[in-house]
CSV table of C-alpha atoms in Angstrom, one decimal:
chain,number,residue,atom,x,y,z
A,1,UNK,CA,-69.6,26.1,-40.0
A,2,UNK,CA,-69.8,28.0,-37.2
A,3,UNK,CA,-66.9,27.1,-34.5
A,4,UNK,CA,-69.3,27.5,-31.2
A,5,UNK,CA,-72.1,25.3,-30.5
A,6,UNK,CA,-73.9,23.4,-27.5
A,7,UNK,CA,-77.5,21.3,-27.5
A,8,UNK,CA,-80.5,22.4,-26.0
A,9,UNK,CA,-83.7,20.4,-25.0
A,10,UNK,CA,-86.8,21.3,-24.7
A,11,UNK,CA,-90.2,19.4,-23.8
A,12,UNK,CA,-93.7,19.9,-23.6
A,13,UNK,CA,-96.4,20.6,-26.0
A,14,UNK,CA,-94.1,21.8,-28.2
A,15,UNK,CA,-96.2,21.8,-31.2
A,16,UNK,CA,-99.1,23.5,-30.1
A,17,UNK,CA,-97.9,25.8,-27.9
A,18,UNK,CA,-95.6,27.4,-30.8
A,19,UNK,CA,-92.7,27.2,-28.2
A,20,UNK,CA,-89.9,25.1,-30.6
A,21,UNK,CA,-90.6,27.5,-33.6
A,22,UNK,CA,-90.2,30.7,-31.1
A,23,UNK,CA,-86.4,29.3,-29.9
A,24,UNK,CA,-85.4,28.5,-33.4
A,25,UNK,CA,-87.0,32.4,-34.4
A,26,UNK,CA,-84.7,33.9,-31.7
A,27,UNK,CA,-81.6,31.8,-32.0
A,28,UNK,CA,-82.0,33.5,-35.9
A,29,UNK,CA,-82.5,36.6,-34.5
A,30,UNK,CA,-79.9,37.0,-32.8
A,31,UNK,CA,-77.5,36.0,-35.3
A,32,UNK,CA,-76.9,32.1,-34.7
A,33,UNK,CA,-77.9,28.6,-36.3
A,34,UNK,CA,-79.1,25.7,-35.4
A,35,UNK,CA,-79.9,21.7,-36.1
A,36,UNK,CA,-82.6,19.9,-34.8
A,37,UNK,CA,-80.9,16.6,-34.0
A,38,UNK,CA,-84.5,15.2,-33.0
A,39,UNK,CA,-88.1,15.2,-32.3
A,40,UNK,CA,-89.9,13.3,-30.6
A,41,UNK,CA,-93.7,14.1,-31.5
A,42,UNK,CA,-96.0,12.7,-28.5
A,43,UNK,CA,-98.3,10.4,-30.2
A,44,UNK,CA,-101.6,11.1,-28.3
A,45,UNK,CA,-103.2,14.9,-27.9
A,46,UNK,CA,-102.0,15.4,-24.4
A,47,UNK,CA,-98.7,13.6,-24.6
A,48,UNK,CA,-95.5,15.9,-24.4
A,49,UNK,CA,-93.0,16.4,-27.1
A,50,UNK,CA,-89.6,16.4,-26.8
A,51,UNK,CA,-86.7,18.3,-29.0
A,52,UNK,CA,-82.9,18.6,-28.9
A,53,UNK,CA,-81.7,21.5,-31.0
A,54,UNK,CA,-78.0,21.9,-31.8
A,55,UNK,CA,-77.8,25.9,-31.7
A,56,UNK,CA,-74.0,27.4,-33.1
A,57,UNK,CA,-73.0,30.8,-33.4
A,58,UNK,CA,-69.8,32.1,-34.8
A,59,UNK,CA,-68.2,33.3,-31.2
A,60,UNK,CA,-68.5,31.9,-27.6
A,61,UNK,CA,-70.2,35.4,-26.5
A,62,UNK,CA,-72.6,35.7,-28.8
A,63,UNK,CA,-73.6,31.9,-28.2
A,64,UNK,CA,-73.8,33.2,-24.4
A,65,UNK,CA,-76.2,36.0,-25.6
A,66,UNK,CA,-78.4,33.2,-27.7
A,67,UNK,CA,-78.5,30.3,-25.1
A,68,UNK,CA,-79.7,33.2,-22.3
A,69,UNK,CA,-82.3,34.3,-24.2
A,70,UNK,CA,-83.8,30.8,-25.8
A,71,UNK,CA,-83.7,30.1,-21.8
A,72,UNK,CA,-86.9,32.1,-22.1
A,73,UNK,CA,-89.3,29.7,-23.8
A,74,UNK,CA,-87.4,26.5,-20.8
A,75,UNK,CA,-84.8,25.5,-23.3
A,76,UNK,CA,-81.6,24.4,-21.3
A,77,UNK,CA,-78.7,22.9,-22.1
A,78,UNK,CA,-78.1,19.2,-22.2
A,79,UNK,CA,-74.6,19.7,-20.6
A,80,UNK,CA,-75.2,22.5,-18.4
A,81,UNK,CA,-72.0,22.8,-16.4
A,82,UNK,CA,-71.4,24.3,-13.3
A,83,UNK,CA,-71.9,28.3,-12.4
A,84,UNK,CA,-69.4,31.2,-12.3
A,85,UNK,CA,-69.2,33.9,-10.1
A,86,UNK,CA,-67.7,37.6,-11.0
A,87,UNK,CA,-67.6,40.0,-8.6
A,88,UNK,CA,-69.7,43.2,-9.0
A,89,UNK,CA,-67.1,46.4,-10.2
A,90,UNK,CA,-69.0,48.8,-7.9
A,91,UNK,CA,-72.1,49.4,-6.5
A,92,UNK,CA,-75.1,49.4,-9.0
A,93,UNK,CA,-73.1,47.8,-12.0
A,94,UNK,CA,-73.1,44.3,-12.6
A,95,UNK,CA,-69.8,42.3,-14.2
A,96,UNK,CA,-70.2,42.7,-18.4
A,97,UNK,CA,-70.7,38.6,-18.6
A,98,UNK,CA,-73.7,38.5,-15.9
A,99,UNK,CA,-76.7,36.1,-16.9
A,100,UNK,CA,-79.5,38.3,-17.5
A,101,UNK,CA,-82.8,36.4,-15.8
A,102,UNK,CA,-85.8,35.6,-17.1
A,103,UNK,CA,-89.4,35.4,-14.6
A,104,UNK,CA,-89.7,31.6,-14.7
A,105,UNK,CA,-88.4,29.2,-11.6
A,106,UNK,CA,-84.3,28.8,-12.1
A,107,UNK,CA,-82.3,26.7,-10.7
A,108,UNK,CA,-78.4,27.6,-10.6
A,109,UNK,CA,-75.5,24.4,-10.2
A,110,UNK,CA,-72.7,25.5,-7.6
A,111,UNK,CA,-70.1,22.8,-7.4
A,112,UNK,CA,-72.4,19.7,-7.4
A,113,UNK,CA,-75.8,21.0,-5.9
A,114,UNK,CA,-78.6,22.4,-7.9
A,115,UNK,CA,-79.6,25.8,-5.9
A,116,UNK,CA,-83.5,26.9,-6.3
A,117,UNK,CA,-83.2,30.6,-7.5
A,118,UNK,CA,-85.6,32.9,-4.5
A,119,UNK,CA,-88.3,35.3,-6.0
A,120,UNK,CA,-87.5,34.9,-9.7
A,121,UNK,CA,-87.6,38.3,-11.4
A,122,UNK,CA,-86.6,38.7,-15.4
A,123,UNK,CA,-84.2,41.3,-16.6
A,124,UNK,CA,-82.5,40.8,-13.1
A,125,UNK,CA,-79.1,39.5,-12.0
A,126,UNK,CA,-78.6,35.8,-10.0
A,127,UNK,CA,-76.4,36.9,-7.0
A,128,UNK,CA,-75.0,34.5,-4.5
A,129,UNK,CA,-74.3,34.9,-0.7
A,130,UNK,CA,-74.8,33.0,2.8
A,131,UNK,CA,-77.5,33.4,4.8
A,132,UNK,CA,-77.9,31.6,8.2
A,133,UNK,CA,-74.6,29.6,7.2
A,134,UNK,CA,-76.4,28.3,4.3
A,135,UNK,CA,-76.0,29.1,0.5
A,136,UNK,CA,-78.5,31.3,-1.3
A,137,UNK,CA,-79.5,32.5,-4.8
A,138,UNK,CA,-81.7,35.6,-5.3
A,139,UNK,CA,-82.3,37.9,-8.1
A,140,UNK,CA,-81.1,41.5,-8.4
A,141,UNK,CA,-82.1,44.8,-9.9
A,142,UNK,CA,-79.0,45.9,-11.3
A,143,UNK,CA,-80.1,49.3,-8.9
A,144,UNK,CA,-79.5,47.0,-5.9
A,145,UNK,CA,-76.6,44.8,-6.8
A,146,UNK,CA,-73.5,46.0,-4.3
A,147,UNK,CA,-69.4,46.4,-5.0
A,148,UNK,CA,-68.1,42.8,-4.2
A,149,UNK,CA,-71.3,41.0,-4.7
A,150,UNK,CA,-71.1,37.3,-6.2
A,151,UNK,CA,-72.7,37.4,-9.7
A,152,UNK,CA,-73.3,34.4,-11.6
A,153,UNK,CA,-72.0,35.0,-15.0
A,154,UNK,CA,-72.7,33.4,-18.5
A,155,UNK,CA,-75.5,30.5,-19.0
A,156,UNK,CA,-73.0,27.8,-17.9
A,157,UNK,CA,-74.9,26.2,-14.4
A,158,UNK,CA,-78.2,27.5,-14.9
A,159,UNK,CA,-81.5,25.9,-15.8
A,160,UNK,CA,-85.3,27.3,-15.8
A,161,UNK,CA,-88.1,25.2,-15.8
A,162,UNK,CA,-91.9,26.2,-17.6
A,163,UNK,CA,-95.1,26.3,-15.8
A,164,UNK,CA,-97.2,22.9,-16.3
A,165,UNK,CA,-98.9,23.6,-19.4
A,166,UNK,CA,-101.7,22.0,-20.9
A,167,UNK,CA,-102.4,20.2,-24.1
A,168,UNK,CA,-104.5,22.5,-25.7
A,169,UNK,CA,-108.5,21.7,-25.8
A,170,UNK,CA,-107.8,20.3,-22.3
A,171,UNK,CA,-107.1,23.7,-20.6
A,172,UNK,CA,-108.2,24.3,-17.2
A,173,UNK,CA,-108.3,27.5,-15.0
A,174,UNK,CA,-107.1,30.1,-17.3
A,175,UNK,CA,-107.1,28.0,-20.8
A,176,UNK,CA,-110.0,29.4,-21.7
A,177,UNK,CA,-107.9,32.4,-22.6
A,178,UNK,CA,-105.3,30.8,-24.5
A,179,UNK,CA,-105.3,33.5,-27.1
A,180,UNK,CA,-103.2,36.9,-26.4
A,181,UNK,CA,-105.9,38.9,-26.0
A,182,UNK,CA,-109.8,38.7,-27.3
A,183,UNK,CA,-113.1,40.5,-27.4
A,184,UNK,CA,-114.9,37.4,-29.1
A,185,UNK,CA,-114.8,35.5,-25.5
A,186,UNK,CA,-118.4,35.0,-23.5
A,187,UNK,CA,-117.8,37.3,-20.3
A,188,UNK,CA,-119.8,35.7,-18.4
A,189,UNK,CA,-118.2,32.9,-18.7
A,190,UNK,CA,-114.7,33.9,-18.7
A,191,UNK,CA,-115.5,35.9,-15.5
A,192,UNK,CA,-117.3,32.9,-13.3
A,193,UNK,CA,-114.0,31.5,-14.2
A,194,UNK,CA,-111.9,34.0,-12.7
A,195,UNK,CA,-114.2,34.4,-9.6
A,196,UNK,CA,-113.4,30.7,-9.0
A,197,UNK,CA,-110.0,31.0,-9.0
A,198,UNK,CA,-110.0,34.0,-6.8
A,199,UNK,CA,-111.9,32.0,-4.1
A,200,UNK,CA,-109.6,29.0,-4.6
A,201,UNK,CA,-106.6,31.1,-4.1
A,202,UNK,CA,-108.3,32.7,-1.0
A,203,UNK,CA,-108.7,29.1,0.2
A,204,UNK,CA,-105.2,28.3,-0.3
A,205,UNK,CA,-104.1,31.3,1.6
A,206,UNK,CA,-102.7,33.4,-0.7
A,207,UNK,CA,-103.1,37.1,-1.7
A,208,UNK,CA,-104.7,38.7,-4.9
A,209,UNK,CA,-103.0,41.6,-6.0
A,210,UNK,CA,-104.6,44.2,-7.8
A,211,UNK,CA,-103.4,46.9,-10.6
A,212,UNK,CA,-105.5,49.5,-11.2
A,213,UNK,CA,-106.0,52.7,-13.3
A,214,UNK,CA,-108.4,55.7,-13.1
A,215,UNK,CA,-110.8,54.2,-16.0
A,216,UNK,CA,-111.9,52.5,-12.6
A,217,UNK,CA,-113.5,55.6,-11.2
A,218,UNK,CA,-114.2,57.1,-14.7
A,219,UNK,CA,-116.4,54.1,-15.7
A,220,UNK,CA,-118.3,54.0,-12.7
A,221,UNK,CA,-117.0,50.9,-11.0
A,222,UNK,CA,-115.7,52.1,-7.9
A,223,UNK,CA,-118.5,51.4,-5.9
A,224,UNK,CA,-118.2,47.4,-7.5
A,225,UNK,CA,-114.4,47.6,-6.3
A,226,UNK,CA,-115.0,48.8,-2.7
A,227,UNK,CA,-117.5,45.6,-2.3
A,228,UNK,CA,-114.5,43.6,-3.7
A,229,UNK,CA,-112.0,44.9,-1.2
A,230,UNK,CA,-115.0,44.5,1.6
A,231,UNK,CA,-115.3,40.9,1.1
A,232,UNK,CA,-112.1,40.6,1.1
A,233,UNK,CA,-111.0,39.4,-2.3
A,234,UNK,CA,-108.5,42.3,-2.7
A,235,UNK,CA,-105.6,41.7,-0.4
A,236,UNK,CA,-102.6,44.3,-2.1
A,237,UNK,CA,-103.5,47.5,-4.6
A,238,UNK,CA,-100.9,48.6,-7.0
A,239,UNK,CA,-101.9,52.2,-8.6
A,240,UNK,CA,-100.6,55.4,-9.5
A,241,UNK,CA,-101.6,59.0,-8.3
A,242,UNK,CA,-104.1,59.3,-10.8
A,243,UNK,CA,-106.7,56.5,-9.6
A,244,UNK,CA,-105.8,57.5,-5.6
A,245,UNK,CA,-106.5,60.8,-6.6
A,246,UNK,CA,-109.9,60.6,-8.9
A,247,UNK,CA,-111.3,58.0,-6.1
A,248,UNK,CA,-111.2,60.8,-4.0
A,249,UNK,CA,-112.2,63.7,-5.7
A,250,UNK,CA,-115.4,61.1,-6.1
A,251,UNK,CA,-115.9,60.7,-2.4
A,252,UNK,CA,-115.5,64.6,-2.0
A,253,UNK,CA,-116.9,66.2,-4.8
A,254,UNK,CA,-119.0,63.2,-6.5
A,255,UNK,CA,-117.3,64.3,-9.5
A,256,UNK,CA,-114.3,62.4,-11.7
A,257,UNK,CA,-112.4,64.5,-13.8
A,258,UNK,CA,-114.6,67.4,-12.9
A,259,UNK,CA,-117.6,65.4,-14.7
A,260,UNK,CA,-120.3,64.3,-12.3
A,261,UNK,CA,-120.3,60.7,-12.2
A,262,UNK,CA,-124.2,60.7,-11.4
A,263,UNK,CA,-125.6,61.9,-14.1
A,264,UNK,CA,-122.6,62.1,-16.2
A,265,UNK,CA,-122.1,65.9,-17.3
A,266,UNK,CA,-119.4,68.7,-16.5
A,267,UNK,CA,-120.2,70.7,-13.3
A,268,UNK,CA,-119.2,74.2,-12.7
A,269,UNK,CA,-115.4,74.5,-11.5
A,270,UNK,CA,-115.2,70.7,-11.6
A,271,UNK,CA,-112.0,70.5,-13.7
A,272,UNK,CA,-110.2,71.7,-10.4
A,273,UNK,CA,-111.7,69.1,-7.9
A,274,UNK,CA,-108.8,66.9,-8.4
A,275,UNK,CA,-106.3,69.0,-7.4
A,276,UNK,CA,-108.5,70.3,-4.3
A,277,UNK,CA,-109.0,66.4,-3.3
A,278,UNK,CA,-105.1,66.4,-3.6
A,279,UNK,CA,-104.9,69.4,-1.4
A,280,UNK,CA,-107.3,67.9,0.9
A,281,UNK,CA,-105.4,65.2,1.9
A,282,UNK,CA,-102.1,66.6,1.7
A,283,UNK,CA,-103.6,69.1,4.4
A,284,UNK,CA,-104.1,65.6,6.2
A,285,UNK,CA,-101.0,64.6,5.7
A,286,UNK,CA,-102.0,61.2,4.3
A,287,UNK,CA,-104.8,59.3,2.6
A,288,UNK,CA,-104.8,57.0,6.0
A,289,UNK,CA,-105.1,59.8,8.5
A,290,UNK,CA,-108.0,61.5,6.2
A,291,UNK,CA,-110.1,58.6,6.7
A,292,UNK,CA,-109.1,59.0,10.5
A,293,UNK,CA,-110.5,62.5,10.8
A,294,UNK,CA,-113.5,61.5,8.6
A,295,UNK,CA,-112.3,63.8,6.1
A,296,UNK,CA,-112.2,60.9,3.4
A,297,UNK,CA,-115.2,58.5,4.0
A,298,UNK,CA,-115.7,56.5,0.9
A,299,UNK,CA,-114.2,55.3,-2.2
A,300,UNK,CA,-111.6,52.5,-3.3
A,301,UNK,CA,-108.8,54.3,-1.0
A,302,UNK,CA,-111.6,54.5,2.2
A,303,UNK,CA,-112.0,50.9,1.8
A,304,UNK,CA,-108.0,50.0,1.4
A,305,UNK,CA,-107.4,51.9,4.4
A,306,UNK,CA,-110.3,50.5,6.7
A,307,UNK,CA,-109.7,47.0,5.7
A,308,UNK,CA,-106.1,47.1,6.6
A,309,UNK,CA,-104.8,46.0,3.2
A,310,UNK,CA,-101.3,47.8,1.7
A,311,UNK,CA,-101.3,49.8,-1.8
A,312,UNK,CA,-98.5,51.0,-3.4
A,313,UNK,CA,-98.8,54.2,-5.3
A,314,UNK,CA,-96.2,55.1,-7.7
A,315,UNK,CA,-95.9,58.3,-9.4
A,316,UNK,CA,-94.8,59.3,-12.8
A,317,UNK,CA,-93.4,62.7,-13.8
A,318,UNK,CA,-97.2,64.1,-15.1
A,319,UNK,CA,-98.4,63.5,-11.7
A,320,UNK,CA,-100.2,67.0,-10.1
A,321,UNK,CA,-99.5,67.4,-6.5
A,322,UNK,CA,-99.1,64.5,-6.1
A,323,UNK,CA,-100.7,62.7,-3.1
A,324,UNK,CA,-98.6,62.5,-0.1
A,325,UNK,CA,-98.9,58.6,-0.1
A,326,UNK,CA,-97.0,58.5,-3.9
A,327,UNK,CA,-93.8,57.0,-4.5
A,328,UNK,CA,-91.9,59.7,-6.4
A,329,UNK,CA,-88.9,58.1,-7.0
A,330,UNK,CA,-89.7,54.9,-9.4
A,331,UNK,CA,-86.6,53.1,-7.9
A,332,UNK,CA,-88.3,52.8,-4.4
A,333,UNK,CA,-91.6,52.3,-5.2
A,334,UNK,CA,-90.4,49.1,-7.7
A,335,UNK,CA,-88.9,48.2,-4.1
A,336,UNK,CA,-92.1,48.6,-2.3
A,337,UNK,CA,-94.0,46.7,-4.9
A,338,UNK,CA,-91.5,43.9,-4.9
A,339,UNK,CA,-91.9,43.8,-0.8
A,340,UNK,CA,-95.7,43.1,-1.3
A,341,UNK,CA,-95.3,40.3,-3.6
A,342,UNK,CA,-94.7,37.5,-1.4
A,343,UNK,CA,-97.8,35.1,-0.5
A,344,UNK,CA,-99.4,36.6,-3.6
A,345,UNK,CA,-100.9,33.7,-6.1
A,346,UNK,CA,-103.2,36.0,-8.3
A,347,UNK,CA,-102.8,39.2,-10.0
A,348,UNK,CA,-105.6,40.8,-11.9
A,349,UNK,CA,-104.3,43.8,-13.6
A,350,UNK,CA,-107.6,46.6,-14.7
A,351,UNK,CA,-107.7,49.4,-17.1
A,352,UNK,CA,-104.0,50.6,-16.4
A,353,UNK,CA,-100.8,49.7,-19.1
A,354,UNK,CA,-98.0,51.3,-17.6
A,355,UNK,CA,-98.8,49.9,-13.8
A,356,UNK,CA,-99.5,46.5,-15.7
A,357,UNK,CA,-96.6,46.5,-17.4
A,358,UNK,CA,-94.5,47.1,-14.5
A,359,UNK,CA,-96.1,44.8,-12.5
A,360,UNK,CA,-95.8,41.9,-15.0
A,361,UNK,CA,-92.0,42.8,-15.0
A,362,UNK,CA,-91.6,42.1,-11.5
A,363,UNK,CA,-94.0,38.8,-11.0
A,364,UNK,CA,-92.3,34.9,-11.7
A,365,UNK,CA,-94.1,33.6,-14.6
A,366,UNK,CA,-95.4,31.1,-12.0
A,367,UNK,CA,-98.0,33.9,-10.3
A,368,UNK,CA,-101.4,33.7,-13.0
A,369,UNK,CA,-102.3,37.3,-14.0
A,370,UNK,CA,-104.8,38.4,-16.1
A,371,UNK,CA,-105.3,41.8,-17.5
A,372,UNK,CA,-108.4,43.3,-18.7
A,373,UNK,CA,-109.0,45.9,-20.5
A,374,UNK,CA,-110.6,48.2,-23.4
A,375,UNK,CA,-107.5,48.3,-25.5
A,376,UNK,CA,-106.4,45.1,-26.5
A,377,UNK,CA,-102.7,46.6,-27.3
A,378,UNK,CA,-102.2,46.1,-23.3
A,379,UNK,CA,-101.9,42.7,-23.2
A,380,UNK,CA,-100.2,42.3,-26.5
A,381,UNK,CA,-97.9,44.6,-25.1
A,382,UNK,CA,-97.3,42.6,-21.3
A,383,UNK,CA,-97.1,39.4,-23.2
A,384,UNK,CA,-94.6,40.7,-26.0
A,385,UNK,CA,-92.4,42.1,-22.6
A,386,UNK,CA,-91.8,38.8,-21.7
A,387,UNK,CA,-95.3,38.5,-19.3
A,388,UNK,CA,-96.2,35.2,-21.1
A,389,UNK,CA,-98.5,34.2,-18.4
A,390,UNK,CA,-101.0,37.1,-19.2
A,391,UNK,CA,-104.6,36.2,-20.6
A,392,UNK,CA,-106.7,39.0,-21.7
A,393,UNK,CA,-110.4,40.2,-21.6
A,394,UNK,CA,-111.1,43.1,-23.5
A,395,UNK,CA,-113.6,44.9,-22.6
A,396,UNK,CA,-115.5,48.1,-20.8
A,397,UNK,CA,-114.0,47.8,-17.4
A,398,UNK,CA,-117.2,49.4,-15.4
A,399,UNK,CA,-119.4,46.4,-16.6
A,400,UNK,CA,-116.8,43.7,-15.7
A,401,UNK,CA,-116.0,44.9,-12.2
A,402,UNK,CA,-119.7,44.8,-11.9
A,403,UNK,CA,-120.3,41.2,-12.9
A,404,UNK,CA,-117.2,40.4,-10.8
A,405,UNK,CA,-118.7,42.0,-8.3
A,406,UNK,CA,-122.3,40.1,-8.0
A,407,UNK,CA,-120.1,37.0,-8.4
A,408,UNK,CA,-117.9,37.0,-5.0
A,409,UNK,CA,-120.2,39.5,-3.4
């Protein structure tokens, strides 16, 4: 028998959810054992379950490893214990034992007091310091942490707790989409649904964020997105060059990818309008002053910039030009998204993996996202990166900004 071994609970709908058989998959995987030392089964449909799972592995370490990562489906230990700190060797490098985060809410024990983890983050590092005299928990890109920082270490002191989930058949909000990702779904339904939430969040004061890629321009729908951002239900834009960049060779040249979106054929010279829009604006010196000079008067970016909202563009190394506006280095422009994140409460994520997927990296699992898209391999792929929050339409992306559209417009 192994010689290493702690309990775990977990609760909630345990059963129908699929979250017990998950932690006893992974604490397999990763080379451990376990016992169920009970189950308590709710006895009505929307009653919670309740497990405690003796999980043993043949060293202390690799028992670390396993409890961190069951920690991603809310198990925690029964005994917890209080946290340890290492300091960080150097700047950029965290200590080898640090507890590797996940995106739900965590709550770390120092001494006696349970501290409430700020902006959870997975794949991050939980550092400690003062601020204002009082002690605070944040998480850390391992590109940010600093020599001599205080970094929790191992899973000893450190609990996460799950979003409230529902019994299933008594899903509200998103429920509906319960399954990773589906074309079978009624649209129409699925996007009064999302319109309603977007207007509830807008009541509540918070932000919806937007991720979107150049299939927004190519399908059509940018006109359907510049009425979205006009009344207002588009507070933060998260794109690369590619979408800036085909939005405006539309608004110049009425052409995306050199094919005019009118009537939908190649014009002549029209596969070197997107790097002419790029020239354009980097003659302006950004996409902001363009629309000053009345250089740049319509599109997506036209209506960003006259609204007053913030997009972050972030480049990739196949980018032409790019546009002056683009993050090039990926490090800073993860840093710029992460600035925008606060006050956001809903993220819809259109037509774009790589934006989505990093996106759904940085968000707490708390934040409700959905992604829609043609290819239903993009939201297998955000909810198999540890994005369990995503729902998924699949679907052509010009049609469903347009019913969104005529729904909060």
């Amino acid at each position: 028998m192994s010689s290493q071994t702690t309990t775990v609970s977990l609760s909630g709908h345990l059963m129908d959810t699929g979250i017990l058989a998950r932690v006893l998959d992974d604490v397999l995987e990763y080379g451990g054992d376990y016992r169920i030392q009970s189950l308590d089964l709710g006895r009505q449909h929307a009653d919670e379950s309740r497990a405690l799972v003796e999980v043993s592995a043949d060293t202390a370490e690799l028992l670390e490893r396993i409890l961190m990562r069951v920690q991603v489906h809310g198990a925690n230990a029964v005994d917890p214990g209080t946290a340890t700190t290492e300091p960080a060797p150097r700047d950029g490098v965290f200590p080898p034992a640090f507890y590797s985060t996940t995106n739900l809410e965590t709550l770390v024990r120092l001494d006696a007091t349970w501290m409430r983890v700020r902006r959870p983050e997975m794949d991050c590092g939980l550092v400690v310091s003062t601020e204002d005299g009082r002690t605070v928990v944040d998480t850390v890109p391992v590109s940010d942490v600093r020599a001599g920082d205080a970094v929790v270490c191992g899973a000893a002191g450190v609990r996460v707790e799950l979003p409230q989930q529902a019994a299933r058949g008594t899903e509200e909000d998103f429920g509906f989409m319960s399954s990773t990702a589906s074309s079978e779904k009624p649209q129409a339904v699925l996007v009064r649904q999302i319109a309603a939430t977007m207007r509830e969040v807008k009541a509540a004061g918070q932000k919806v964020l937007w991720v979107g890629g150049p299939a927004v321009v190519h399908t059509g729908a940018a006109p359907a997105m510049v009425r979205l951002v006009e009344a207002g239900f588009v507070d933060v834009l998260f794109a690369g060059n590619a979408l800036a960049t085909h939005d405006i060779e539309s608004s110049l040249y009425g052409t995306s990818l050199g094919v005019d979106l009118a009537k939908g054929s190649g014009v002549p010279h029209g596969h070197e309008h997107h790097i002419r829009a790029i020239n354009t604006i980097r003659a302006e010196g950004s996409i902001a002053a363009a629309v000053a000079s009345g250089v740049l008067t319509g599109g997506v970016m036209h209506a960003m910039v006259t609204a007053g909202k913030p997009f972050v563009l972030v480049g990739s190394v196949r980018d032409d030009g790019p546009l002056p506006d683009v993050v090039t280095d990926v490090i800073d422009g993860q840093r710029a998204m992460r600035a925008q994140l606060p006050g956001v409460g809903f993220t819809i994520m259109v037509a774009t993996m790589l934006h989505s997927i990093a996106t759904g990296n940085l968000l707490p699992a708390s934040i409700p996202l959905v992604c829609v898209d043609i290819n239903p391999a993009t939201v297998t792929k955000l909810a198999d990166r540890g994005s369990a929050q995503a729902m998924g339409i699949v679907t052509d992306i010009g049609l469903f900004l347009e019913q969104l559209a005529r729904e909060l417009c």
